[in-house]
Amino acid sequence: MAWFRKHGRALPWRDTSDPYAIWVSEIMLQQTQVATVIPYYERFLLRFPTVAALAAADEHDVLRLWEGLGYYRRARQLHAAAKRIVSDHGGRFPHDVEAARHLPGIGRYTAGAVLSFAFDAREPILEANTLRLFARLLAFRGDPLAAAGQKLLWSAAEAILPRRSSGVLNQALIELGSQVCTPREPHCSRCPVASLCPTNRDGLQDVVPTRMPKPKIEHVREASVVVRNRGKVLLVQRASGERWAGLWDFPRFPLAADGESAVHQELIDSVNRLCKLRIEPRRLLTTLRHGVTRFRITLECHEADLAAAATNGRSQESIALSQADIAIHEQTNPFADQRWVPPAKLADYALSVTGRKIARLLSASGRRRAQAI
């Protein structure tokens, strides 16, 4: 704790005891680096300064502010939990760890972190940094994620907690794991507990904790289609349970064909199947490459014109899916809604990262056309 007071980083969520602000930071920090989180955290609290403000917000606005941070399920669960806190807990984050763990998106670590940081509750925490730290302090050679490993490490995290200042110690442990007891080449010479560490004594830093094999990377090819109609483009909203649920995107689907004519036919067939629209492909706009978990995706972005709506008795300008449509096409249609949007209005929609890149490309193209005219 003395080491932490001297060496701990100044982070915005460490300057508050507000459980709401701490909770937001903990959700954002899941699988995301601190430097990336800070500007999102500050913008989010500026827009939604209280749990009541977040609970009252539209999910679309929450997702729009989260855009680019990834793992969007976190934002949806944060929003759902805020509503639960307002409806079931009088707008106050629960002080009881079991009550906190019943909220959407809050597990044992998050509940313990919020309660210890905000209320100095004597609650243990175990996340990537402290898991590694405790494994080395115990020279634990087993799988830290297996049941036996988890039981041992959680017990250690609880056993060392003091009667007071548990929150400070937990913060110090996270900082020590993050900044000193790093996965590779830990800075043992700077560690305040190096003399207590058998892993350091025996030179086992490269083998403790046990490293799990990296997941096999799968390469995937997909297509995204910008469908134009009377100065507007087609946006689709991802349905619950799908990748990027709740976000808007251009129609996207796996692509198998090779050769221009075969690709164009697959674009026509896929958009007709998914959106019940007939298109005329025009050209390849760009190719984007990005990663999602273990997938490495090559995304071919095509441009097309609307040829005709499928014969469903509705106009081309009104194609929001009815409940009957969703039921009929639930096996093949990953979209909850569809809208025609002027390119200038794309900034109002929460898009996937690649969707936003395409939107910016369209915006830049529109500006160039306007300047040419």
Tab-separated table of C-alpha atoms in Angstrom:
chain	number	residue	atom	x	y	z
A	1	MET	CA	0.000	0.000	0.000
A	2	ALA	CA	2.934	2.316	0.661
A	3	TRP	CA	4.328	1.417	-2.742
A	4	PHE	CA	0.940	2.200	-4.343
A	5	ARG	CA	0.697	5.620	-2.693
A	6	LYS	CA	4.055	6.464	-4.234
A	7	HIS	CA	3.845	4.759	-7.609
A	8	GLY	CA	0.137	4.357	-8.434
A	9	ARG	CA	-1.064	6.003	-11.637
A	10	ALA	CA	-3.441	8.948	-11.456
A	11	LEU	CA	-6.574	7.574	-13.117
A	12	PRO	CA	-9.926	9.408	-13.172
A	13	TRP	CA	-11.903	6.606	-11.497
A	14	ARG	CA	-9.440	6.561	-8.596
A	15	ASP	CA	-10.444	10.076	-7.613
A	16	THR	CA	-13.991	9.142	-6.655
A	17	SER	CA	-15.885	6.949	-4.219
A	18	ASP	CA	-19.054	7.124	-6.325
A	19	PRO	CA	-20.028	3.483	-6.922
A	20	TYR	CA	-21.715	4.380	-10.216
A	21	ALA	CA	-18.568	5.977	-11.672
A	22	ILE	CA	-16.400	3.110	-10.390
A	23	TRP	CA	-18.816	0.553	-11.829
A	24	VAL	CA	-18.752	2.239	-15.262
A	25	SER	CA	-14.950	2.188	-15.243
A	26	GLU	CA	-14.811	-1.487	-14.258
A	27	ILE	CA	-17.153	-2.506	-17.072
A	28	MET	CA	-15.204	-0.455	-19.614
A	29	LEU	CA	-11.864	-1.869	-18.429
A	30	GLN	CA	-12.913	-5.451	-19.121
A	31	GLN	CA	-10.640	-6.670	-21.932
A	32	THR	CA	-9.756	-3.067	-22.798
A	33	GLN	CA	-6.581	-1.078	-22.122
A	34	VAL	CA	-6.592	1.836	-19.681
A	35	ALA	CA	-5.417	4.393	-22.265
A	36	THR	CA	-8.319	3.447	-24.531
A	37	VAL	CA	-10.886	3.608	-21.742
A	38	ILE	CA	-10.091	7.049	-20.283
A	39	PRO	CA	-11.682	9.251	-23.011
A	40	TYR	CA	-14.715	6.937	-23.254
A	41	TYR	CA	-15.151	7.008	-19.485
A	42	GLU	CA	-15.016	10.794	-19.357
A	43	ARG	CA	-17.475	11.242	-22.249
A	44	PHE	CA	-19.835	8.624	-20.831
A	45	LEU	CA	-20.049	10.260	-17.397
A	46	LEU	CA	-20.463	13.680	-18.962
A	47	ARG	CA	-23.479	12.398	-20.893
A	48	PHE	CA	-24.833	10.064	-18.178
A	49	PRO	CA	-23.600	11.520	-14.848
A	50	THR	CA	-25.839	9.358	-12.649
A	51	VAL	CA	-27.302	5.882	-12.686
A	52	ALA	CA	-30.740	7.459	-13.084
A	53	ALA	CA	-29.591	9.322	-16.198
A	54	LEU	CA	-28.249	6.107	-17.682
A	55	ALA	CA	-31.412	4.183	-16.822
A	56	ALA	CA	-33.568	6.814	-18.534
A	57	ALA	CA	-31.471	6.841	-21.713
A	58	ASP	CA	-32.389	5.143	-24.964
A	59	GLU	CA	-30.247	2.087	-25.668
A	60	HIS	CA	-29.316	3.548	-29.052
A	61	ASP	CA	-27.753	6.584	-27.330
A	62	VAL	CA	-25.807	4.324	-24.960
A	63	LEU	CA	-24.452	2.247	-27.839
A	64	ARG	CA	-23.592	5.361	-29.862
A	65	LEU	CA	-21.451	6.649	-26.984
A	66	TRP	CA	-19.862	3.208	-26.574
A	67	GLU	CA	-19.075	2.953	-30.284
A	68	GLY	CA	-15.484	1.899	-30.921
A	69	LEU	CA	-14.923	0.480	-27.434
A	70	GLY	CA	-15.979	-2.990	-28.532
A	71	TYR	CA	-17.669	-5.860	-26.694
A	72	TYR	CA	-20.986	-4.060	-26.958
A	73	ARG	CA	-22.779	-6.572	-24.779
A	74	ARG	CA	-21.112	-4.752	-21.873
A	75	ALA	CA	-22.941	-1.534	-22.749
A	76	ARG	CA	-26.296	-3.253	-23.080
A	77	GLN	CA	-25.862	-5.034	-19.753
A	78	LEU	CA	-24.699	-1.810	-18.080
A	79	HIS	CA	-27.854	-0.109	-19.324
A	80	ALA	CA	-30.066	-2.996	-18.191
A	81	ALA	CA	-28.420	-3.052	-14.755
A	82	ALA	CA	-28.933	0.704	-14.359
A	83	LYS	CA	-32.652	0.214	-14.957
A	84	ARG	CA	-32.696	-2.578	-12.371
A	85	ILE	CA	-30.878	-0.409	-9.820
A	86	VAL	CA	-33.453	2.353	-10.274
A	87	SER	CA	-36.456	0.021	-10.162
A	88	ASP	CA	-35.300	-2.393	-7.443
A	89	HIS	CA	-32.717	-0.539	-5.352
A	90	GLY	CA	-33.968	3.036	-5.188
A	91	GLY	CA	-31.311	4.269	-7.596
A	92	ARG	CA	-28.429	3.229	-5.322
A	93	PHE	CA	-25.823	0.627	-6.140
A	94	PRO	CA	-26.447	-2.226	-3.677
A	95	HIS	CA	-24.010	-2.563	-0.777
A	96	ASP	CA	-24.586	-6.314	-0.551
A	97	VAL	CA	-22.310	-8.392	-2.775
A	98	GLU	CA	-24.950	-10.999	-3.580
A	99	ALA	CA	-27.466	-8.319	-4.581
A	100	ALA	CA	-24.806	-6.712	-6.792
A	101	ARG	CA	-24.023	-10.043	-8.462
A	102	HIS	CA	-27.674	-10.448	-9.429
A	103	LEU	CA	-27.416	-7.365	-11.663
A	104	PRO	CA	-26.842	-7.938	-15.409
A	105	GLY	CA	-23.188	-8.110	-16.366
A	106	ILE	CA	-21.820	-8.115	-12.805
A	107	GLY	CA	-19.840	-11.130	-11.657
A	108	ARG	CA	-17.805	-11.841	-8.560
A	109	TYR	CA	-14.869	-9.648	-9.550
A	110	THR	CA	-16.891	-6.594	-10.587
A	111	ALA	CA	-19.100	-6.767	-7.495
A	112	GLY	CA	-16.061	-7.021	-5.221
A	113	ALA	CA	-14.210	-4.233	-7.015
A	114	VAL	CA	-17.093	-1.743	-6.831
A	115	LEU	CA	-17.920	-2.523	-3.201
A	116	SER	CA	-14.320	-2.440	-2.007
A	117	PHE	CA	-13.353	0.691	-3.960
A	118	ALA	CA	-16.534	2.642	-3.173
A	119	PHE	CA	-17.441	1.423	0.325
A	120	ASP	CA	-14.172	-0.152	1.537
A	121	ALA	CA	-15.990	-3.458	1.829
A	122	ARG	CA	-13.748	-6.396	2.702
A	123	GLU	CA	-14.306	-8.128	-0.639
A	124	PRO	CA	-11.587	-9.990	-2.558
A	125	ILE	CA	-10.975	-9.404	-6.247
A	126	LEU	CA	-9.351	-11.628	-8.844
A	127	GLU	CA	-8.831	-10.504	-12.434
A	128	ALA	CA	-6.080	-10.971	-15.003
A	129	ASN	CA	-3.455	-8.913	-13.160
A	130	THR	CA	-4.107	-10.162	-9.636
A	131	LEU	CA	-4.551	-13.745	-10.853
A	132	ARG	CA	-1.035	-13.626	-12.276
A	133	LEU	CA	0.309	-11.897	-9.149
A	134	PHE	CA	-1.154	-14.416	-6.698
A	135	ALA	CA	-0.121	-17.382	-8.844
A	136	ARG	CA	3.489	-16.160	-8.658
A	137	LEU	CA	3.353	-15.327	-4.953
A	138	LEU	CA	2.136	-18.884	-4.343
A	139	ALA	CA	4.298	-20.466	-7.090
A	140	PHE	CA	1.131	-22.173	-8.272
A	141	ARG	CA	2.012	-24.423	-11.222
A	142	GLY	CA	-1.499	-25.636	-12.047
A	143	ASP	CA	-4.135	-24.136	-14.327
A	144	PRO	CA	-5.211	-20.860	-12.661
A	145	LEU	CA	-8.535	-20.938	-14.499
A	146	ALA	CA	-9.480	-24.470	-13.438
A	147	ALA	CA	-11.740	-25.006	-10.424
A	148	ALA	CA	-8.892	-25.903	-8.034
A	149	GLY	CA	-6.803	-22.947	-9.170
A	150	GLN	CA	-9.689	-20.520	-8.858
A	151	LYS	CA	-10.530	-21.751	-5.362
A	152	LEU	CA	-6.929	-21.356	-4.186
A	153	LEU	CA	-6.389	-17.922	-5.726
A	154	TRP	CA	-9.721	-16.484	-4.542
A	155	SER	CA	-8.934	-17.772	-1.045
A	156	ALA	CA	-5.544	-16.055	-1.142
A	157	ALA	CA	-7.111	-12.802	-2.353
A	158	GLU	CA	-9.521	-12.910	0.578
A	159	ALA	CA	-7.044	-14.028	3.226
A	160	ILE	CA	-4.709	-11.041	2.896
A	161	LEU	CA	-7.409	-8.360	3.131
A	162	PRO	CA	-7.067	-6.050	6.137
A	163	ARG	CA	-9.988	-4.982	8.307
A	164	ARG	CA	-9.717	-1.486	6.886
A	165	SER	CA	-8.494	-0.086	3.568
A	166	SER	CA	-9.332	-3.249	1.642
A	167	GLY	CA	-10.168	-1.056	-1.333
A	168	VAL	CA	-6.735	0.554	-1.285
A	169	LEU	CA	-4.997	-2.818	-1.047
A	170	ASN	CA	-7.081	-4.192	-3.917
A	171	GLN	CA	-6.165	-1.179	-6.044
A	172	ALA	CA	-2.504	-1.663	-5.116
A	173	LEU	CA	-2.603	-5.331	-6.092
A	174	ILE	CA	-4.099	-4.522	-9.502
A	175	GLU	CA	-1.472	-1.828	-10.058
A	176	LEU	CA	1.340	-4.139	-9.028
A	177	GLY	CA	0.158	-6.847	-11.407
A	178	SER	CA	-0.391	-4.396	-14.243
A	179	GLN	CA	2.796	-2.335	-13.978
A	180	VAL	CA	5.374	-4.622	-12.344
A	181	CYS	CA	4.314	-8.292	-12.303
A	182	THR	CA	3.734	-8.301	-16.059
A	183	PRO	CA	3.063	-11.463	-18.116
A	184	ARG	CA	6.489	-11.426	-19.752
A	185	GLU	CA	9.743	-10.122	-18.281
A	186	PRO	CA	8.255	-8.892	-14.971
A	187	HIS	CA	10.166	-6.084	-13.239
A	188	CYS	CA	11.039	-8.070	-10.144
A	189	SER	CA	13.800	-5.665	-9.106
A	190	ARG	CA	11.123	-2.973	-8.610
A	191	CYS	CA	8.593	-5.215	-6.851
A	192	PRO	CA	7.851	-4.346	-3.194
A	193	VAL	CA	7.088	-8.009	-2.400
A	194	ALA	CA	9.902	-9.651	-4.385
A	195	SER	CA	11.445	-11.063	-1.179
A	196	LEU	CA	8.169	-12.915	-0.478
A	197	CYS	CA	7.858	-14.415	-3.973
A	198	PRO	CA	9.003	-18.032	-4.511
A	199	THR	CA	8.541	-17.622	-8.257
A	200	ASN	CA	11.121	-14.837	-8.216
A	201	ARG	CA	13.400	-16.830	-5.895
A	202	ASP	CA	13.358	-19.897	-8.161
A	203	GLY	CA	13.409	-18.033	-11.474
A	204	LEU	CA	10.037	-19.420	-12.613
A	205	GLN	CA	8.582	-16.202	-14.019
A	206	ASP	CA	8.352	-17.655	-17.536
A	207	VAL	CA	6.375	-20.716	-16.461
A	208	VAL	CA	4.166	-19.336	-13.664
A	209	PRO	CA	1.314	-18.923	-14.152
A	210	THR	CA	0.699	-21.732	-16.622
A	211	ARG	CA	0.006	-20.251	-20.029
A	212	MET	CA	-3.006	-21.551	-21.889
A	213	PRO	CA	-2.567	-22.343	-25.602
A	214	LYS	CA	-3.646	-19.527	-27.845
A	215	PRO	CA	-6.907	-20.141	-29.701
A	216	LYS	CA	-6.566	-21.088	-33.339
A	217	ILE	CA	-7.065	-18.089	-35.607
A	218	GLU	CA	-9.788	-18.515	-38.227
A	219	HIS	CA	-9.702	-16.465	-41.415
A	220	VAL	CA	-13.119	-15.378	-42.641
A	221	ARG	CA	-14.240	-13.588	-45.797
A	222	GLU	CA	-17.361	-11.421	-45.662
A	223	ALA	CA	-19.161	-8.880	-47.814
A	224	SER	CA	-20.788	-5.601	-46.828
A	225	VAL	CA	-23.127	-3.876	-49.283
A	226	VAL	CA	-23.943	-0.170	-49.466
A	227	VAL	CA	-27.361	-0.222	-51.118
A	228	ARG	CA	-28.335	3.170	-52.554
A	229	ASN	CA	-31.870	4.366	-53.241
A	230	ARG	CA	-32.950	7.952	-54.010
A	231	GLY	CA	-30.053	9.575	-52.181
A	232	LYS	CA	-30.248	7.267	-49.176
A	233	VAL	CA	-28.401	4.135	-48.083
A	234	LEU	CA	-29.692	1.034	-46.350
A	235	LEU	CA	-28.854	0.414	-42.687
A	236	VAL	CA	-29.720	-2.760	-40.813
A	237	GLN	CA	-29.834	-3.288	-37.055
A	238	ARG	CA	-28.325	-6.413	-35.556
A	239	ALA	CA	-30.786	-8.551	-33.623
A	240	SER	CA	-30.326	-9.727	-30.034
A	241	GLY	CA	-27.946	-12.653	-29.797
A	242	GLU	CA	-26.042	-11.725	-32.956
A	243	ARG	CA	-22.595	-10.190	-33.248
A	244	TRP	CA	-22.861	-6.445	-32.488
A	245	ALA	CA	-26.449	-6.825	-31.218
A	246	GLY	CA	-28.266	-3.489	-31.195
A	247	LEU	CA	-25.778	-1.768	-33.491
A	248	TRP	CA	-26.499	-0.574	-37.015
A	249	ASP	CA	-24.493	-1.682	-40.009
A	250	PHE	CA	-24.630	-2.089	-43.746
A	251	PRO	CA	-25.927	-5.523	-44.837
A	252	ARG	CA	-23.122	-7.966	-44.128
A	253	PHE	CA	-22.799	-11.704	-44.674
A	254	PRO	CA	-20.242	-14.454	-45.425
A	255	LEU	CA	-18.882	-14.415	-48.972
A	256	ALA	CA	-17.786	-17.567	-50.768
A	257	ALA	CA	-17.812	-16.727	-54.486
A	258	ASP	CA	-14.774	-15.819	-56.587
A	259	GLY	CA	-14.763	-13.751	-59.765
A	260	GLU	CA	-16.736	-10.559	-60.375
A	261	SER	CA	-19.850	-12.100	-61.903
A	262	ALA	CA	-20.083	-14.848	-59.258
A	263	VAL	CA	-19.553	-12.336	-56.443
A	264	HIS	CA	-22.230	-10.037	-57.865
A	265	GLN	CA	-24.691	-12.904	-58.037
A	266	GLU	CA	-23.955	-13.866	-54.433
A	267	LEU	CA	-24.485	-10.249	-53.359
A	268	ILE	CA	-27.848	-10.204	-55.162
A	269	ASP	CA	-28.935	-13.504	-53.639
A	270	SER	CA	-27.806	-12.688	-50.095
A	271	VAL	CA	-29.382	-9.215	-49.940
A	272	ASN	CA	-32.607	-10.604	-51.392
A	273	ARG	CA	-32.634	-13.411	-48.830
A	274	LEU	CA	-31.735	-11.276	-45.815
A	275	CYS	CA	-33.424	-7.966	-46.617
A	276	LYS	CA	-36.033	-9.001	-49.203
A	277	LEU	CA	-34.676	-6.444	-51.660
A	278	ARG	CA	-33.328	-6.812	-55.166
A	279	ILE	CA	-30.114	-4.966	-55.944
A	280	GLU	CA	-27.843	-4.201	-58.883
A	281	PRO	CA	-24.179	-4.414	-57.750
A	282	ARG	CA	-21.990	-1.609	-59.075
A	283	ARG	CA	-18.417	-1.719	-57.784
A	284	LEU	CA	-16.067	-2.690	-54.991
A	285	LEU	CA	-15.640	0.342	-52.721
A	286	THR	CA	-12.835	-0.928	-50.491
A	287	THR	CA	-11.539	-3.941	-48.588
A	288	LEU	CA	-11.166	-3.812	-44.811
A	289	ARG	CA	-9.370	-6.236	-42.527
A	290	HIS	CA	-10.142	-6.527	-38.847
A	291	GLY	CA	-10.253	-8.993	-35.971
A	292	VAL	CA	-13.140	-10.167	-33.797
A	293	THR	CA	-12.090	-12.541	-30.975
A	294	ARG	CA	-10.373	-15.450	-32.761
A	295	PHE	CA	-11.548	-14.452	-36.249
A	296	ARG	CA	-9.518	-12.459	-38.760
A	297	ILE	CA	-12.027	-11.021	-41.186
A	298	THR	CA	-11.472	-9.756	-44.718
A	299	LEU	CA	-14.464	-7.542	-45.475
A	300	GLU	CA	-15.169	-6.643	-49.113
A	301	CYS	CA	-17.322	-3.506	-49.229
A	302	HIS	CA	-19.476	-3.249	-52.334
A	303	GLU	CA	-21.771	-0.566	-53.689
A	304	ALA	CA	-25.129	-1.369	-55.258
A	305	ASP	CA	-28.350	0.285	-56.400
A	306	LEU	CA	-31.802	-0.788	-55.314
A	307	ALA	CA	-33.521	-2.522	-58.224
A	308	ALA	CA	-36.820	-3.451	-56.584
A	309	ALA	CA	-38.330	-4.518	-53.320
A	310	ALA	CA	-39.365	-8.125	-53.057
A	311	THR	CA	-43.050	-8.682	-53.708
A	312	ASN	CA	-44.304	-8.213	-50.192
A	313	GLY	CA	-46.814	-5.443	-50.755
A	314	ARG	CA	-44.717	-2.713	-49.112
A	315	SER	CA	-43.051	0.330	-50.572
A	316	GLN	CA	-39.305	0.637	-50.960
A	317	GLU	CA	-39.247	3.524	-48.471
A	318	SER	CA	-40.805	1.520	-45.635
A	319	ILE	CA	-39.075	-1.776	-45.031
A	320	ALA	CA	-38.949	-2.147	-41.240
A	321	LEU	CA	-39.493	-5.812	-40.492
A	322	SER	CA	-42.792	-6.805	-38.919
A	323	GLN	CA	-42.956	-9.402	-36.162
A	324	ALA	CA	-44.359	-11.867	-38.687
A	325	ASP	CA	-41.394	-11.244	-40.988
A	326	ILE	CA	-38.950	-11.816	-38.143
A	327	ALA	CA	-40.656	-15.074	-37.192
A	328	ILE	CA	-40.597	-16.340	-40.786
A	329	HIS	CA	-36.976	-15.418	-41.388
A	330	GLU	CA	-35.512	-15.970	-37.899
A	331	GLN	CA	-33.244	-18.743	-39.160
A	332	THR	CA	-31.546	-16.613	-41.831
A	333	ASN	CA	-32.125	-12.958	-41.005
A	334	PRO	CA	-29.733	-11.439	-38.445
A	335	PHE	CA	-31.408	-8.026	-38.630
A	336	ALA	CA	-33.989	-6.593	-36.220
A	337	ASP	CA	-34.760	-3.499	-38.298
A	338	GLN	CA	-33.919	-1.865	-41.630
A	339	ARG	CA	-33.949	1.829	-42.558
A	340	TRP	CA	-33.107	4.101	-45.454
A	341	VAL	CA	-30.811	6.836	-44.145
A	342	PRO	CA	-29.306	9.906	-45.855
A	343	PRO	CA	-25.491	9.592	-45.706
A	344	ALA	CA	-25.332	12.883	-43.794
A	345	LYS	CA	-27.383	11.273	-40.997
A	346	LEU	CA	-25.158	8.228	-40.525
A	347	ALA	CA	-23.381	10.024	-37.666
A	348	ASP	CA	-26.602	9.746	-35.646
A	349	TYR	CA	-26.510	5.937	-35.662
A	350	ALA	CA	-24.428	3.617	-33.492
A	351	LEU	CA	-22.407	1.655	-36.041
A	352	SER	CA	-19.912	-1.174	-35.846
A	353	VAL	CA	-16.276	-0.136	-36.262
A	354	THR	CA	-16.198	-1.253	-39.884
A	355	GLY	CA	-19.620	0.278	-40.468
A	356	ARG	CA	-18.277	3.627	-39.244
A	357	LYS	CA	-15.262	3.321	-41.561
A	358	ILE	CA	-17.596	2.758	-44.500
A	359	ALA	CA	-19.758	5.694	-43.397
A	360	ARG	CA	-16.706	7.952	-43.338
A	361	LEU	CA	-15.720	6.735	-46.788
A	362	LEU	CA	-19.196	7.629	-48.072
A	363	SER	CA	-19.019	11.036	-46.394
A	364	ALA	CA	-15.624	11.785	-47.938
A	365	SER	CA	-16.871	10.630	-51.344
A	366	GLY	CA	-19.920	12.891	-51.021
A	367	ARG	CA	-17.767	15.891	-50.199
A	368	ARG	CA	-15.564	15.269	-53.221
A	369	ARG	CA	-18.614	15.062	-55.498
A	370	ALA	CA	-19.989	18.290	-54.049
A	371	GLN	CA	-16.688	20.073	-54.615
A	372	ALA	CA	-16.518	18.800	-58.191
A	373	ILE	CA	-20.008	20.185	-58.878
